[in-house]
């Protein structure tokens, strides 16, 4: 089946093709999901000391304190086991870390320059965590060096965890040998700080720990740190989405298509007004007329009932229609009484001196038109 672009300008054709582009639709879907994410960190200690949480070692210190069974959070191996569960979930069967291999685990900061090392001297198992939440750069052969040093001490490395703020920062392998890659890649698990999934650090671990915490002090710390991670994670999501869009817009044709699409979107509310006026131009009774006011709304003008003149304004914006009933000239019947008589009052709320009902665009488009038809029909059945 061929596309029918007959009668359309080149700008309109480009805009239509842009809407149907699967890459751009994917970016748009990400943006829509991002806009639905609401993060309110509230009165947050970590945000109050904002200079501190931006330092490279800040997140590592917090994570070490939570992972360490010997710390004063009072939950022993609980948080560590939840972290191991996250690793297994994220690995999707590629590797399995046994919690029993870490029953006597100790957690270290900067041992052998490793950000966070989880090791069990009895089982001789270890997990390496490299924290890049603050986007620190990799040192030469960083992960292979860490792994080799531990293996020389007799440890079996179960996982190498790379904590990231977003997908753009990956381990730098430019100076790795083939042996390095064969050693590291099967054990490498990349975990994002926050991407609104059950496999990120926020929802996949911190939220799970919070739900399993009874100590009020520990609960408060985890809750505030979780809020911080979600806040900085949302900002990273926004940057990631915009980077994808920017890359796509560097193509001149796509950029001009986007400009055309933006113009069409800006013109869409006016088109929707005109469409209502045209649809009901010859069937607006019992109103005297229908017209467009200042390119802002469609007006059903003057329905007379009990010496009151009623009118309807329908205002569109990008996402809604605002269906407003009001008294053009007061008389014996109020708008509240009128809507009560025709059985519609429960669907309205008072906005200033008007009663208003909201219809969403585009999902309620057909609902609105059917509603207008039925509303006019109910009014026509009223006896003067």
Coordinates of C-alpha atoms in Angstrom, one line a residue:
X1 CA 0.0 0.0 0.0
X2 CA 1.4 3.4 -1.0
X3 CA 1.2 6.6 1.1
X4 CA -1.3 9.1 -0.1
X5 CA 0.5 12.5 0.0
X6 CA -1.7 14.1 -2.7
X7 CA -2.3 17.8 -2.2
X8 CA 0.2 18.1 0.7
X9 CA 3.2 20.4 0.8
X10 CA 6.7 19.0 1.0
X11 CA 6.9 20.3 4.6
X12 CA 3.7 18.4 5.5
X13 CA 5.0 15.3 3.9
X14 CA 8.3 15.5 5.8
X15 CA 6.4 16.0 9.1
X16 CA 4.1 13.0 8.4
X17 CA 7.1 10.8 7.7
X18 CA 8.8 12.1 10.9
X19 CA 5.7 11.1 13.0
X20 CA 5.9 7.6 11.5
X21 CA 9.6 7.2 12.1
X22 CA 10.2 4.3 14.6
X23 CA 13.3 5.8 16.0
X24 CA 11.7 9.2 16.8
X25 CA 8.6 7.4 18.1
X26 CA 10.9 5.6 20.5
X27 CA 12.5 8.8 21.7
X28 CA 9.0 10.4 22.1
X29 CA 7.8 7.4 24.2
X30 CA 10.8 7.8 26.4
X31 CA 10.1 11.5 26.8
X32 CA 6.4 10.7 27.7
X33 CA 7.5 8.2 30.3
X34 CA 10.0 10.7 31.7
X35 CA 7.4 13.4 32.0
X36 CA 5.2 11.1 34.1
X37 CA 8.0 10.6 36.6
X38 CA 7.5 12.9 39.6
X39 CA 10.3 13.2 42.1
X40 CA 10.0 15.3 45.2
X41 CA 13.0 14.8 47.5
X42 CA 11.4 16.9 50.2
X43 CA 13.5 18.1 53.1
X44 CA 16.5 16.0 52.2
X45 CA 19.8 16.1 54.2
X46 CA 21.8 15.0 51.1
X47 CA 20.4 17.9 49.0
X48 CA 21.2 20.4 51.8
X49 CA 24.8 19.4 51.6
X50 CA 24.7 19.4 47.8
X51 CA 28.5 20.1 47.4
X52 CA 29.2 16.8 49.2
X53 CA 26.9 14.5 47.2
X54 CA 28.7 15.6 44.0
X55 CA 32.0 14.4 45.2
X56 CA 33.4 11.3 43.6
X57 CA 33.6 9.2 46.8
X58 CA 30.2 10.3 48.4
X59 CA 28.1 7.5 46.8
X60 CA 30.7 4.9 47.5
X61 CA 30.8 5.8 51.2
X62 CA 27.0 5.5 51.5
X63 CA 26.8 2.3 49.5
X64 CA 29.6 0.7 51.5
X65 CA 27.9 1.6 54.8
X66 CA 24.6 -0.1 53.6
X67 CA 26.3 -3.2 52.1
X68 CA 28.6 -3.8 55.1
X69 CA 27.0 -6.3 57.6
X70 CA 29.2 -4.9 60.3
X71 CA 27.9 -1.3 60.0
X72 CA 25.5 0.2 62.5
X73 CA 22.4 -0.1 60.4
X74 CA 21.5 -3.2 62.5
X75 CA 20.3 -5.4 59.7
X76 CA 23.4 -7.7 59.3
X77 CA 23.5 -9.3 55.9
X78 CA 20.1 -8.1 54.9
X79 CA 21.1 -5.3 52.5
X80 CA 24.0 -7.3 51.1
X81 CA 21.7 -10.2 50.3
X82 CA 19.2 -7.9 48.6
X83 CA 22.1 -6.5 46.5
X84 CA 23.2 -10.0 45.5
X85 CA 19.6 -10.7 44.5
X86 CA 19.6 -7.6 42.3
X87 CA 22.9 -8.9 40.6
X88 CA 21.3 -12.2 39.9
X89 CA 18.2 -10.6 38.5
X90 CA 20.1 -8.2 36.3
X91 CA 22.4 -11.0 35.0
X92 CA 19.4 -12.9 33.6
X93 CA 21.1 -16.2 34.2
X94 CA 24.4 -15.2 32.7
X95 CA 26.0 -15.7 36.1
X96 CA 24.7 -16.6 39.6
X97 CA 26.1 -15.2 42.8
X98 CA 25.3 -17.4 45.9
X99 CA 24.5 -15.4 49.1
X100 CA 25.9 -18.3 51.1
X101 CA 29.3 -17.5 49.7
X102 CA 29.1 -14.2 51.5
X103 CA 27.8 -15.2 54.9
X104 CA 31.1 -14.0 56.4
X105 CA 31.6 -11.1 54.0
X106 CA 33.5 -8.0 54.7
X107 CA 33.1 -4.8 52.7
X108 CA 36.0 -2.5 52.0
X109 CA 36.5 1.0 50.6
X110 CA 39.5 1.6 48.4
X111 CA 41.2 -1.7 49.2
X112 CA 43.7 -2.0 46.3
X113 CA 42.1 1.1 44.9
X114 CA 38.8 -0.7 44.3
X115 CA 35.8 1.6 45.0
X116 CA 33.9 -1.1 47.0
X117 CA 35.1 -4.6 47.5
X118 CA 32.9 -7.3 49.0
X119 CA 34.9 -10.4 49.9
X120 CA 34.6 -13.5 52.1
X121 CA 37.9 -14.8 53.4
X122 CA 36.4 -18.1 54.3
X123 CA 34.7 -18.9 50.9
X124 CA 37.3 -16.9 49.0
X125 CA 34.6 -15.3 46.8
X126 CA 34.6 -11.6 45.9
X127 CA 32.5 -8.9 44.2
X128 CA 34.0 -5.8 42.7
X129 CA 31.9 -2.6 42.6
X130 CA 33.1 0.3 40.5
X131 CA 31.1 3.4 41.2
X132 CA 30.6 5.8 38.3
X133 CA 27.5 7.5 39.5
X134 CA 29.4 10.8 39.5
X135 CA 30.8 9.9 36.1
X136 CA 34.5 9.5 37.1
X137 CA 36.8 8.4 34.4
X138 CA 38.3 5.0 34.2
X139 CA 42.0 4.5 34.9
X140 CA 44.2 2.5 32.5
X141 CA 43.1 -1.2 32.5
X142 CA 41.2 -0.5 35.7
X143 CA 38.9 -3.5 35.9
X144 CA 41.4 -6.1 34.6
X145 CA 44.0 -4.9 37.1
X146 CA 41.6 -5.2 40.0
X147 CA 40.4 -8.6 38.9
X148 CA 43.9 -10.0 38.4
X149 CA 45.2 -8.8 41.8
X150 CA 42.3 -10.5 43.6
X151 CA 42.7 -13.7 41.6
X152 CA 46.4 -13.8 42.5
X153 CA 45.3 -13.7 46.1
X154 CA 43.1 -16.8 45.6
X155 CA 39.7 -15.2 45.3
X156 CA 37.0 -16.3 42.8
X157 CA 35.4 -13.2 41.4
X158 CA 31.7 -13.7 41.0
X159 CA 30.7 -10.3 39.6
X160 CA 32.1 -7.0 38.6
X161 CA 29.5 -4.3 39.1
X162 CA 29.7 -1.1 37.1
X163 CA 27.3 1.5 38.7
X164 CA 26.3 4.2 36.2
X165 CA 24.1 7.3 36.1
X166 CA 23.1 6.7 32.5
X167 CA 23.9 4.4 29.6
X168 CA 26.4 6.8 28.0
X169 CA 29.3 5.9 30.4
X170 CA 30.6 2.3 29.7
X171 CA 33.8 0.7 30.8
X172 CA 36.7 2.0 28.8
X173 CA 38.3 -1.0 27.0
X174 CA 40.6 0.8 24.6
X175 CA 43.7 -0.6 26.3
X176 CA 42.3 -4.0 27.3
X177 CA 43.9 -7.2 25.9
X178 CA 41.7 -10.0 24.5
X179 CA 42.5 -12.0 27.7
X180 CA 41.2 -9.0 29.7
X181 CA 37.9 -8.9 27.8
X182 CA 37.4 -12.7 28.1
X183 CA 38.0 -12.4 31.9
X184 CA 35.9 -9.3 32.6
X185 CA 33.0 -9.3 30.1
X186 CA 31.3 -12.5 31.3
X187 CA 31.3 -11.2 34.9
X188 CA 30.4 -7.6 34.1
X189 CA 27.0 -6.3 35.4
X190 CA 26.0 -2.7 34.5
X191 CA 23.5 -1.2 36.9
X192 CA 22.0 2.2 36.4
X193 CA 21.3 4.4 39.4
X194 CA 17.7 5.1 38.3
X195 CA 15.9 4.2 35.1
X196 CA 12.5 3.4 36.6
X197 CA 12.9 -0.3 36.4
X198 CA 13.1 -3.1 38.9
X199 CA 16.7 -3.7 37.9
X200 CA 18.2 -0.3 38.8
X201 CA 19.9 0.8 42.0
X202 CA 16.9 2.8 43.2
X203 CA 13.9 0.5 42.8
X204 CA 15.8 -2.7 42.4
X205 CA 17.8 -2.4 45.7
X206 CA 17.3 0.7 47.8
X207 CA 13.5 0.5 47.7
X208 CA 13.7 -3.2 48.6
X209 CA 16.0 -2.4 51.5
X210 CA 13.7 0.4 52.6
X211 CA 10.7 -2.0 52.7
X212 CA 12.8 -4.5 54.8
X213 CA 14.0 -1.9 57.3
X214 CA 12.7 -1.6 60.8
X215 CA 15.3 0.7 62.5
X216 CA 13.9 4.3 62.2
X217 CA 17.4 5.8 61.7
X218 CA 18.4 3.4 59.0
X219 CA 15.0 3.8 57.4
X220 CA 15.4 7.6 57.3
X221 CA 18.8 7.4 55.7
X222 CA 17.8 5.0 53.0
X223 CA 14.6 6.9 52.3
X224 CA 16.6 10.2 51.8
X225 CA 19.3 8.5 49.8
X226 CA 16.7 6.8 47.6
X227 CA 15.1 10.2 46.9
X228 CA 18.5 11.7 46.0
X229 CA 19.2 8.9 43.6
X230 CA 15.8 9.3 41.9
X231 CA 16.3 13.1 41.6
X232 CA 19.7 12.9 40.0
X233 CA 18.6 9.9 38.0
X234 CA 15.7 11.8 36.5
X235 CA 18.1 14.6 35.4
X236 CA 20.3 12.0 33.7
X237 CA 17.3 10.5 32.0
X238 CA 16.4 13.9 30.6
X239 CA 19.9 14.4 29.3
X240 CA 19.9 10.9 27.7
X241 CA 16.7 11.5 25.9
X242 CA 17.8 14.9 24.7
X243 CA 21.1 13.5 23.5
X244 CA 19.2 10.9 21.4
X245 CA 17.0 13.6 20.0
X246 CA 19.9 15.9 19.3
X247 CA 21.7 13.2 17.4
X248 CA 18.7 12.6 15.3
X249 CA 18.1 16.3 14.6
X250 CA 21.7 16.8 13.3
X251 CA 20.3 15.4 10.0
X252 CA 19.1 18.6 8.2
X253 CA 16.1 16.9 6.6
X254 CA 14.9 15.5 9.9
X255 CA 15.4 18.9 11.5
X256 CA 13.3 20.7 9.0
X257 CA 10.7 18.0 9.3
X258 CA 10.6 18.5 13.0
X259 CA 10.2 22.3 12.5
X260 CA 7.3 21.6 10.2
X261 CA 5.7 19.2 12.7
X262 CA 6.1 21.8 15.4
X263 CA 4.3 24.4 13.3
X264 CA 1.5 22.0 12.6
X265 CA 1.2 21.1 16.3
X266 CA 1.0 24.9 17.1
X267 CA -1.8 25.2 14.6
X268 CA -3.7 22.2 15.8
X269 CA -5.8 23.9 18.5
X270 CA -7.1 26.4 16.0
X271 CA -7.9 23.6 13.6
X272 CA -9.8 21.8 16.3
X273 CA -11.9 24.9 17.0
X274 CA -12.7 25.3 13.3
X275 CA -13.6 21.6 13.1
X276 CA -16.2 22.0 15.9
X277 CA -17.7 25.1 14.2
X278 CA -17.8 23.4 10.8
X279 CA -19.3 20.2 12.2
X280 CA -22.1 21.9 14.0
X281 CA -22.6 24.9 11.7
X282 CA -25.9 23.7 10.4
X283 CA -27.0 21.7 13.4
X284 CA -26.4 24.0 16.4
X285 CA -30.0 24.3 17.5
X286 CA -31.4 25.1 20.0
X287 CA -28.6 27.7 20.1
X288 CA -29.0 30.7 17.8
X289 CA -25.6 30.4 16.2
X290 CA -22.1 28.8 16.4
X291 CA -19.0 30.8 15.8
X292 CA -15.3 31.2 16.6
X293 CA -14.1 33.8 19.1
X294 CA -10.6 35.3 18.5
X295 CA -9.1 32.0 17.4
X296 CA -9.5 30.9 21.1
X297 CA -12.7 28.9 21.3
X298 CA -15.8 27.6 19.6
X299 CA -19.0 29.4 20.9
X300 CA -22.5 28.1 20.9
X301 CA -24.5 31.3 21.3
X302 CA -27.8 32.0 23.0
X303 CA -30.0 29.2 24.1
X304 CA -33.0 30.9 25.7
X305 CA -34.7 29.1 28.6
X306 CA -36.9 30.8 31.3
X307 CA -35.7 34.2 30.3
X308 CA -32.0 33.2 30.7
X309 CA -29.7 33.2 27.7
X310 CA -27.1 30.4 28.0
X311 CA -23.9 29.9 26.0
X312 CA -21.2 27.3 25.6
X313 CA -17.5 28.0 25.1
X314 CA -15.2 25.1 24.1
X315 CA -11.6 26.0 24.6
X316 CA -8.8 23.7 23.4
X317 CA -5.2 23.5 24.5
X318 CA -2.6 20.9 23.6
X319 CA -4.0 18.2 25.8
X320 CA -7.6 19.0 26.6
X321 CA -11.0 20.6 25.7
X322 CA -12.7 22.8 28.3
X323 CA -16.4 22.6 27.8
X324 CA -17.9 25.6 29.7
X325 CA -21.6 26.4 30.2
X326 CA -22.5 29.9 31.4
X327 CA -25.2 32.5 31.5
X328 CA -24.8 35.1 28.8
X329 CA -27.8 37.0 30.2
X330 CA -29.1 36.0 33.7
X331 CA -32.8 35.2 34.0
X332 CA -35.0 32.9 36.1
X333 CA -32.9 29.8 35.5
X334 CA -29.3 29.4 36.6
X335 CA -26.7 27.2 34.9
X336 CA -26.8 24.9 38.0
X337 CA -30.5 24.5 37.6
X338 CA -30.3 23.9 33.9
X339 CA -27.7 21.2 34.2
X340 CA -29.7 19.6 37.0
X341 CA -32.8 19.5 34.8
X342 CA -31.0 17.7 32.0
X343 CA -29.1 15.4 34.4
X344 CA -25.6 16.6 33.6
X345 CA -24.6 18.5 36.8
X346 CA -22.6 15.7 38.3
X347 CA -20.0 15.9 35.5
X348 CA -19.2 19.6 36.0
X349 CA -17.2 21.7 38.4
X350 CA -17.5 25.4 39.1
X351 CA -14.8 27.5 37.5
X352 CA -15.4 31.2 38.3
X353 CA -19.0 31.9 37.2
X354 CA -19.0 28.9 34.8
X355 CA -19.6 25.2 35.0
X356 CA -16.9 23.2 33.3
X357 CA -16.2 19.7 32.1
X358 CA -12.8 18.6 30.7
X359 CA -12.3 16.2 27.8
X360 CA -8.8 14.9 27.0
X361 CA -7.2 15.2 23.6
X362 CA -6.8 13.1 21.6
X363 CA -8.4 10.2 23.5
X364 CA -11.7 11.9 24.1
X365 CA -12.1 13.5 20.7
X366 CA -15.0 11.2 19.6
X367 CA -16.5 11.3 23.1
X368 CA -16.6 15.1 23.0
X369 CA -18.5 15.2 19.6
X370 CA -21.0 12.6 20.8
X371 CA -21.4 14.6 24.0
X372 CA -22.2 17.8 22.1
X373 CA -24.8 15.9 20.0
X374 CA -26.5 14.5 23.1
X375 CA -26.2 17.8 25.0
X376 CA -28.0 19.7 22.2
X377 CA -30.6 17.0 22.0
X378 CA -31.4 17.3 25.7
X379 CA -31.7 21.1 25.4
X380 CA -34.1 20.8 22.4
X381 CA -36.4 18.6 24.4
X382 CA -36.9 21.2 27.1
X383 CA -40.1 23.1 27.1
X384 CA -39.7 26.9 27.0

